[in-house]
Amino acid sequence: QVRLVESGGGLAQPGGSLRLSCAVSGNFLDIGAVRWYRQGPGKQRELVTTTTKRGDTNYAGPVMGRFTVSRDNANNTVDLQMNSLKPEDTAVYYCNVIAFARGGITWDVFWGQGTQVTVSS
């Protein structure tokens, strides 16, 4: 099984910063793309970032220039550095990976449990 654990959420003031981390563990042979999603109050879940295995990242428009992803394939972690936070960044943030589980026959999608980010003064 593949397990994802997010950490680093919390409360930040507008203009502040937070760093989220997603740690991938378990029985897997390989990890492909890693994504961060978020779901704000009363909103649908939206894609925030997509990072390839090579480390190339696409960012959603609302976070471009403010959020940065760093991926460590050796330690199976993906961090999301969030700067210049805005109240509209308030959401539960979820890590999502595509991985090939040991004993599996295809690539599957795995989700973390989510971590709350609140931006408020």
Coordinates of N, CA, C and O in Angstrom, one line a residue:
Q1 N 0.9 -1.2 0.0 CA 0.0 0.0 0.0 C 0.9 1.2 0.0 O 2.0 1.2 0.5
V2 N 0.4 2.3 -0.5 CA 1.1 3.6 -0.6 C 0.4 4.6 0.3 O -0.8 4.7 0.3
R3 N 1.2 5.2 1.2 CA 0.7 6.1 2.2 C 1.3 7.5 2.0 O 2.5 7.7 1.8
L4 N 0.4 8.5 2.0 CA 0.8 9.9 1.9 C 0.4 10.7 3.2 O -0.7 10.5 3.7
V5 N 1.4 11.4 3.7 CA 1.1 12.2 4.9 C 1.5 13.6 4.6 O 2.7 13.9 4.4
E6 N 0.5 14.5 4.7 CA 0.8 16.0 4.6 C 1.1 16.6 6.0 O 0.5 16.1 7.0
S7 N 1.9 17.6 6.0 CA 2.1 18.3 7.2 C 2.4 19.8 6.9 O 2.7 20.1 5.7
G8 N 2.4 20.6 7.9 CA 2.8 22.0 7.7 C 1.7 23.0 7.6 O 2.0 24.2 7.5
G9 N 0.5 22.5 7.6 CA -0.6 23.5 7.6 C -0.7 24.3 8.9 O 0.0 24.1 9.8
G10 N -1.6 25.3 8.8 CA -1.8 26.1 10.0 C -2.4 27.5 9.7 O -3.0 27.6 8.6
L11 N -2.2 28.4 10.5 CA -2.7 29.7 10.4 C -1.6 30.7 10.0 O -0.5 30.7 10.6
A12 N -1.9 31.5 9.0 CA -0.9 32.5 8.6 C -1.7 33.8 8.3 O -2.9 33.8 8.0
Q13 N -1.0 34.9 8.5 CA -1.5 36.2 8.2 C -1.4 36.5 6.7 O -0.5 36.0 6.0
P14 N -2.3 37.3 6.2 CA -2.1 37.7 4.7 C -0.7 38.3 4.5 O -0.2 39.1 5.3
G15 N -0.1 37.8 3.4 CA 1.2 38.2 3.1 C 2.3 37.3 3.7 O 3.5 37.4 3.4
G16 N 1.8 36.4 4.6 CA 2.8 35.5 5.2 C 3.1 34.3 4.4 O 2.7 34.2 3.2
S17 N 3.8 33.3 5.0 CA 4.2 32.1 4.3 C 3.9 30.9 5.2 O 3.9 30.9 6.4
L18 N 3.8 29.8 4.5 CA 3.7 28.5 5.1 C 4.3 27.5 4.1 O 4.4 27.7 2.9
R19 N 4.8 26.4 4.7 CA 5.4 25.4 3.9 C 4.8 24.1 4.2 O 4.8 23.6 5.4
L20 N 4.2 23.4 3.2 CA 3.6 22.1 3.3 C 4.5 21.1 2.9 O 5.3 21.3 1.9
S21 N 4.4 19.9 3.4 CA 5.2 18.8 3.0 C 4.3 17.6 2.8 O 3.4 17.4 3.6
C22 N 4.7 16.8 1.8 CA 4.0 15.5 1.6 C 5.0 14.4 1.6 O 5.9 14.4 0.7
A23 N 4.9 13.5 2.5 CA 5.8 12.3 2.5 C 5.1 11.1 2.0 O 4.0 10.8 2.5
V24 N 5.8 10.4 1.1 CA 5.2 9.2 0.5 C 5.9 8.0 1.1 O 7.2 8.0 1.1
S25 N 5.2 7.0 1.6 CA 5.8 5.8 2.1 C 5.0 4.6 1.7 O 3.9 4.7 1.2
G26 N 5.6 3.5 2.0 CA 4.8 2.2 1.7 C 5.5 1.4 0.7 O 6.7 1.6 0.4
N27 N 4.8 0.5 0.2 CA 5.3 -0.5 -0.8 C 5.0 -0.1 -2.2 O 3.9 -0.3 -2.7
F28 N 6.0 0.6 -2.8 CA 5.8 1.0 -4.2 C 7.1 0.9 -5.0 O 8.2 0.9 -4.4
L29 N 6.9 0.7 -6.3 CA 8.1 0.6 -7.1 C 8.5 1.9 -7.7 O 9.7 2.1 -8.0
D30 N 7.6 2.8 -7.9 CA 7.9 4.0 -8.6 C 6.8 5.1 -8.3 O 5.7 4.7 -8.0
I31 N 7.2 6.3 -8.3 CA 6.3 7.4 -8.2 C 6.4 8.3 -9.5 O 7.5 8.6 -9.9
G32 N 5.2 8.6 -10.0 CA 5.2 9.5 -11.2 C 4.9 10.9 -10.8 O 5.6 11.5 -9.9
A33 N 3.9 11.5 -11.4 CA 3.5 12.8 -11.1 C 3.0 13.0 -9.7 O 2.4 12.1 -9.2
V34 N 3.3 14.2 -9.1 CA 2.8 14.5 -7.8 C 2.0 15.8 -8.0 O 2.5 16.8 -8.6
R35 N 0.9 15.9 -7.4 CA 0.0 17.1 -7.5 C -0.4 17.6 -6.1 O -0.6 16.8 -5.2
W36 N -0.6 18.9 -6.0 CA -1.3 19.5 -4.9 C -2.6 20.0 -5.3 O -2.7 20.7 -6.3
Y37 N -3.6 19.6 -4.6 CA -5.0 20.1 -4.8 C -5.4 20.9 -3.5 O -4.8 20.8 -2.4
R38 N -6.4 21.7 -3.6 CA -7.0 22.4 -2.5 C -8.5 22.5 -2.6 O -9.0 22.5 -3.8
Q39 N -9.1 22.5 -1.5 CA -10.6 22.7 -1.5 C -10.9 23.7 -0.4 O -10.8 23.5 0.8
G40 N -11.4 24.9 -0.9 CA -11.8 26.0 0.0 C -13.2 25.8 0.5 O -13.9 24.9 -0.1
P41 N -13.6 26.5 1.5 CA -14.9 26.3 2.1 C -16.0 26.6 1.0 O -16.0 27.7 0.4
G42 N -16.9 25.7 0.8 CA -17.9 25.9 -0.1 C -17.5 25.8 -1.6 O -18.3 26.2 -2.5
K43 N -16.3 25.4 -1.8 CA -15.8 25.3 -3.2 C -15.4 23.9 -3.6 O -15.3 23.0 -2.8
Q44 N -15.3 23.7 -4.9 CA -14.9 22.4 -5.4 C -13.4 22.2 -5.3 O -12.6 23.2 -5.2
R45 N -12.9 21.0 -5.2 CA -11.5 20.8 -5.1 C -10.9 21.2 -6.4 O -11.4 21.0 -7.5
E46 N -9.7 21.9 -6.3 CA -9.1 22.5 -7.5 C -7.6 22.1 -7.5 O -7.0 22.0 -6.5
L47 N -7.1 21.9 -8.7 CA -5.7 21.6 -8.9 C -4.8 22.8 -8.7 O -5.1 23.9 -9.3
V48 N -3.8 22.7 -7.9 CA -2.9 23.8 -7.6 C -1.6 23.7 -8.4 O -1.1 24.6 -9.0
T49 N -1.0 22.5 -8.3 CA 0.3 22.3 -8.9 C 0.4 20.9 -9.4 O -0.2 19.9 -8.9
T50 N 1.2 20.7 -10.5 CA 1.5 19.3 -11.0 C 3.0 19.3 -11.2 O 3.6 20.2 -11.9
T51 N 3.7 18.3 -10.6 CA 5.1 18.2 -10.7 C 5.5 16.8 -11.3 O 5.0 15.8 -10.8
T52 N 6.3 16.8 -12.4 CA 6.7 15.6 -13.0 C 7.8 14.9 -12.2 O 8.3 15.5 -11.2
K53 N 8.1 13.7 -12.5 CA 9.2 13.0 -11.8 C 10.5 13.7 -12.0 O 11.3 13.7 -11.1
R54 N 10.6 14.4 -13.1 CA 11.9 15.1 -13.4 C 11.9 16.4 -12.6 O 13.0 17.0 -12.4
G55 N 10.8 16.9 -12.1 CA 10.8 18.1 -11.2 C 10.2 19.3 -11.9 O 10.2 20.4 -11.3
D56 N 9.7 19.1 -13.1 CA 9.1 20.3 -13.8 C 7.7 20.5 -13.2 O 6.9 19.5 -13.0
T57 N 7.3 21.7 -13.0 CA 6.1 22.0 -12.3 C 5.2 23.0 -13.1 O 5.7 24.0 -13.6
N58 N 3.9 22.7 -13.1 CA 3.0 23.6 -13.6 C 2.2 24.2 -12.5 O 1.8 23.4 -11.6
Y59 N 1.9 25.4 -12.5 CA 1.1 26.1 -11.4 C -0.2 26.7 -11.9 O -0.2 27.2 -13.0
A60 N -1.2 26.6 -11.1 CA -2.5 27.2 -11.5 C -2.3 28.7 -11.4 O -1.5 29.2 -10.6
G61 N -3.0 29.4 -12.2 CA -2.9 30.8 -12.3 C -2.9 31.6 -11.0 O -2.1 32.5 -10.8
P62 N -3.9 31.3 -10.1 CA -4.0 32.1 -8.9 C -2.8 32.0 -8.0 O -2.6 32.8 -7.1
V63 N -1.9 30.9 -8.1 CA -0.8 30.8 -7.2 C 0.6 31.0 -7.9 O 1.6 31.0 -7.3
M64 N 0.5 31.2 -9.2 CA 1.8 31.4 -10.0 C 2.6 32.6 -9.4 O 2.0 33.6 -9.2
G65 N 3.8 32.3 -9.2 CA 4.7 33.4 -8.7 C 4.7 33.5 -7.2 O 5.5 34.2 -6.6
R66 N 3.8 32.8 -6.5 CA 3.7 32.8 -5.1 C 4.0 31.5 -4.5 O 4.6 31.4 -3.3
F67 N 3.7 30.4 -5.1 CA 3.9 29.1 -4.6 C 5.0 28.4 -5.4 O 5.2 28.6 -6.6
T68 N 5.8 27.6 -4.7 CA 6.9 26.9 -5.3 C 7.0 25.5 -4.8 O 6.9 25.2 -3.6
V69 N 7.1 24.5 -5.7 CA 7.2 23.1 -5.4 C 8.6 22.7 -5.5 O 9.4 23.0 -6.4
S70 N 9.0 21.9 -4.5 CA 10.3 21.2 -4.5 C 10.1 19.7 -4.3 O 9.4 19.3 -3.3
R71 N 10.7 18.9 -5.1 CA 10.5 17.5 -5.0 C 11.8 16.8 -4.8 O 12.8 17.1 -5.4
D72 N 11.8 15.9 -3.8 CA 13.0 15.1 -3.4 C 12.8 13.7 -3.7 O 12.1 13.0 -2.9
N73 N 13.2 13.2 -4.8 CA 12.9 11.8 -5.2 C 13.7 10.8 -4.3 O 13.2 9.7 -4.1
A74 N 14.8 11.2 -3.8 CA 15.6 10.3 -2.9 C 14.8 10.0 -1.6 O 14.9 8.9 -1.1
N75 N 14.1 11.0 -1.1 CA 13.4 10.9 0.2 C 11.9 10.8 0.0 O 11.2 10.7 1.0
N76 N 11.5 10.8 -1.3 CA 10.0 10.6 -1.5 C 9.2 11.7 -0.8 O 8.2 11.4 -0.2
T77 N 9.6 12.9 -0.9 CA 8.9 14.0 -0.3 C 8.7 15.1 -1.4 O 9.5 15.3 -2.3
V78 N 7.6 15.8 -1.2 CA 7.3 17.0 -2.1 C 6.8 18.1 -1.2 O 5.9 17.9 -0.4
D79 N 7.5 19.2 -1.3 CA 7.1 20.4 -0.5 C 6.5 21.5 -1.3 O 6.8 21.6 -2.5
L80 N 5.6 22.2 -0.7 CA 4.9 23.3 -1.3 C 5.2 24.5 -0.5 O 4.6 24.7 0.6
Q81 N 6.0 25.4 -1.0 CA 6.3 26.7 -0.3 C 5.3 27.7 -0.8 O 5.2 28.0 -2.0
M82 N 4.6 28.3 0.2 CA 3.5 29.2 -0.1 C 3.9 30.6 0.4 O 3.9 30.7 1.7
N83 N 4.1 31.5 -0.4 CA 4.4 32.9 0.0 C 3.3 33.9 -0.4 O 2.5 33.5 -1.2
S84 N 3.4 35.0 0.2 CA 2.4 36.1 -0.1 C 1.0 35.6 -0.1 O 0.2 35.8 -1.0
L85 N 0.7 34.9 1.0 CA -0.6 34.2 1.2 C -1.7 35.2 1.2 O -1.6 36.3 1.7
K86 N -2.8 34.8 0.7 CA -4.0 35.6 0.6 C -5.2 34.9 1.3 O -5.1 33.6 1.4
P87 N -6.1 35.6 1.8 CA -7.3 34.9 2.4 C -7.9 33.9 1.5 O -8.4 32.8 2.0
E88 N -7.9 34.1 0.2 CA -8.5 33.2 -0.7 C -7.7 31.9 -0.9 O -8.1 30.9 -1.6
D89 N -6.5 31.8 -0.3 CA -5.7 30.6 -0.3 C -6.2 29.7 0.8 O -5.7 28.5 0.9
T90 N -7.1 30.1 1.7 CA -7.6 29.3 2.7 C -8.3 28.1 2.2 O -9.2 28.2 1.3
A91 N -7.9 26.9 2.6 CA -8.4 25.7 2.0 C -7.8 24.5 2.8 O -6.8 24.7 3.5
V92 N -8.3 23.3 2.5 CA -7.6 22.1 2.9 C -6.8 21.7 1.7 O -7.3 21.6 0.5
Y93 N -5.5 21.5 1.9 CA -4.6 21.1 0.8 C -4.3 19.6 0.9 O -4.0 19.1 1.9
Y94 N -4.4 19.0 -0.3 CA -4.2 17.6 -0.5 C -3.1 17.3 -1.4 O -2.9 17.9 -2.5
C95 N -2.3 16.3 -1.0 CA -1.2 15.8 -1.9 C -1.8 14.6 -2.6 O -2.6 13.8 -2.1
N96 N -1.4 14.5 -3.8 CA -1.9 13.4 -4.7 C -0.7 12.9 -5.5 O 0.0 13.7 -6.1
V97 N -0.6 11.6 -5.6 CA 0.5 11.0 -6.4 C 0.0 9.9 -7.2 O -1.0 9.2 -6.9
I98 N 0.7 9.7 -8.3 CA 0.5 8.5 -9.2 C 1.7 7.6 -8.9 O 2.8 8.0 -9.1
A99 N 1.4 6.4 -8.4 CA 2.5 5.5 -8.0 C 2.1 4.1 -8.5 O 1.0 3.7 -8.8
F100 N 3.2 3.3 -8.7 CA 3.1 1.9 -9.0 C 3.4 1.1 -7.8 O 4.5 1.0 -7.3
A101 N 2.3 0.6 -7.2 CA 2.5 -0.1 -5.9 C 3.1 -1.5 -6.2 O 2.9 -2.1 -7.2
R102 N 3.9 -1.9 -5.2 CA 4.5 -3.3 -5.4 C 3.4 -4.3 -5.4 O 2.6 -4.3 -4.5
G103 N 3.5 -5.2 -6.3 CA 2.4 -6.2 -6.5 C 1.3 -5.7 -7.3 O 0.3 -6.5 -7.6
G104 N 1.3 -4.5 -7.7 CA 0.2 -3.9 -8.5 C 0.4 -4.2 -10.0 O 1.5 -4.8 -10.4
I105 N -0.6 -3.9 -10.8 CA -0.4 -4.2 -12.2 C -0.5 -3.0 -13.1 O -0.4 -3.0 -14.3
T106 N -0.8 -1.9 -12.4 CA -0.8 -0.6 -13.1 C -0.6 0.5 -12.2 O -0.4 0.4 -11.0
W107 N -0.4 1.7 -12.8 CA -0.3 2.9 -12.0 C -1.6 3.3 -11.3 O -2.7 3.2 -11.9
D108 N -1.6 3.7 -10.1 CA -2.8 4.1 -9.3 C -2.6 5.5 -8.7 O -1.4 6.0 -8.6
V109 N -3.7 6.1 -8.4 CA -3.7 7.4 -7.8 C -3.9 7.3 -6.3 O -4.8 6.5 -5.8
F110 N -3.1 8.0 -5.5 CA -3.2 7.9 -4.0 C -3.3 9.3 -3.5 O -2.7 10.3 -4.0
W111 N -4.1 9.5 -2.4 CA -4.3 10.8 -1.8 C -3.9 10.8 -0.4 O -4.0 9.8 0.4
G112 N -3.5 12.0 0.1 CA -3.2 12.2 1.5 C -4.5 12.6 2.2 O -5.6 12.8 1.5
Q113 N -4.4 12.8 3.5 CA -5.6 13.1 4.3 C -6.0 14.6 4.3 O -7.1 15.0 4.7
G114 N -5.0 15.4 3.8 CA -5.3 16.8 3.7 C -4.7 17.5 5.0 O -4.7 17.0 6.1
T115 N -4.4 18.8 4.7 CA -3.9 19.6 5.9 C -4.6 21.0 5.7 O -4.6 21.6 4.6
Q116 N -5.1 21.6 6.8 CA -5.8 22.8 6.7 C -4.8 24.0 6.7 O -3.9 24.1 7.5
V117 N -5.1 24.9 5.8 CA -4.4 26.2 5.7 C -5.4 27.3 5.8 O -6.4 27.4 5.1
T118 N -5.2 28.2 6.8 CA -6.1 29.3 7.0 C -5.3 30.6 7.0 O -4.2 30.7 7.7
V119 N -5.7 31.5 6.1 CA -5.0 32.8 6.0 C -6.0 33.9 6.5 O -7.0 34.1 5.8
S120 N -5.7 34.5 7.6 CA -6.6 35.4 8.2 C -5.8 36.4 9.1 O -4.8 35.9 9.7
S121 N -6.2 37.6 9.2 CA -5.6 38.5 10.1 C -6.3 38.5 11.4 O -5.9 39.2 12.4

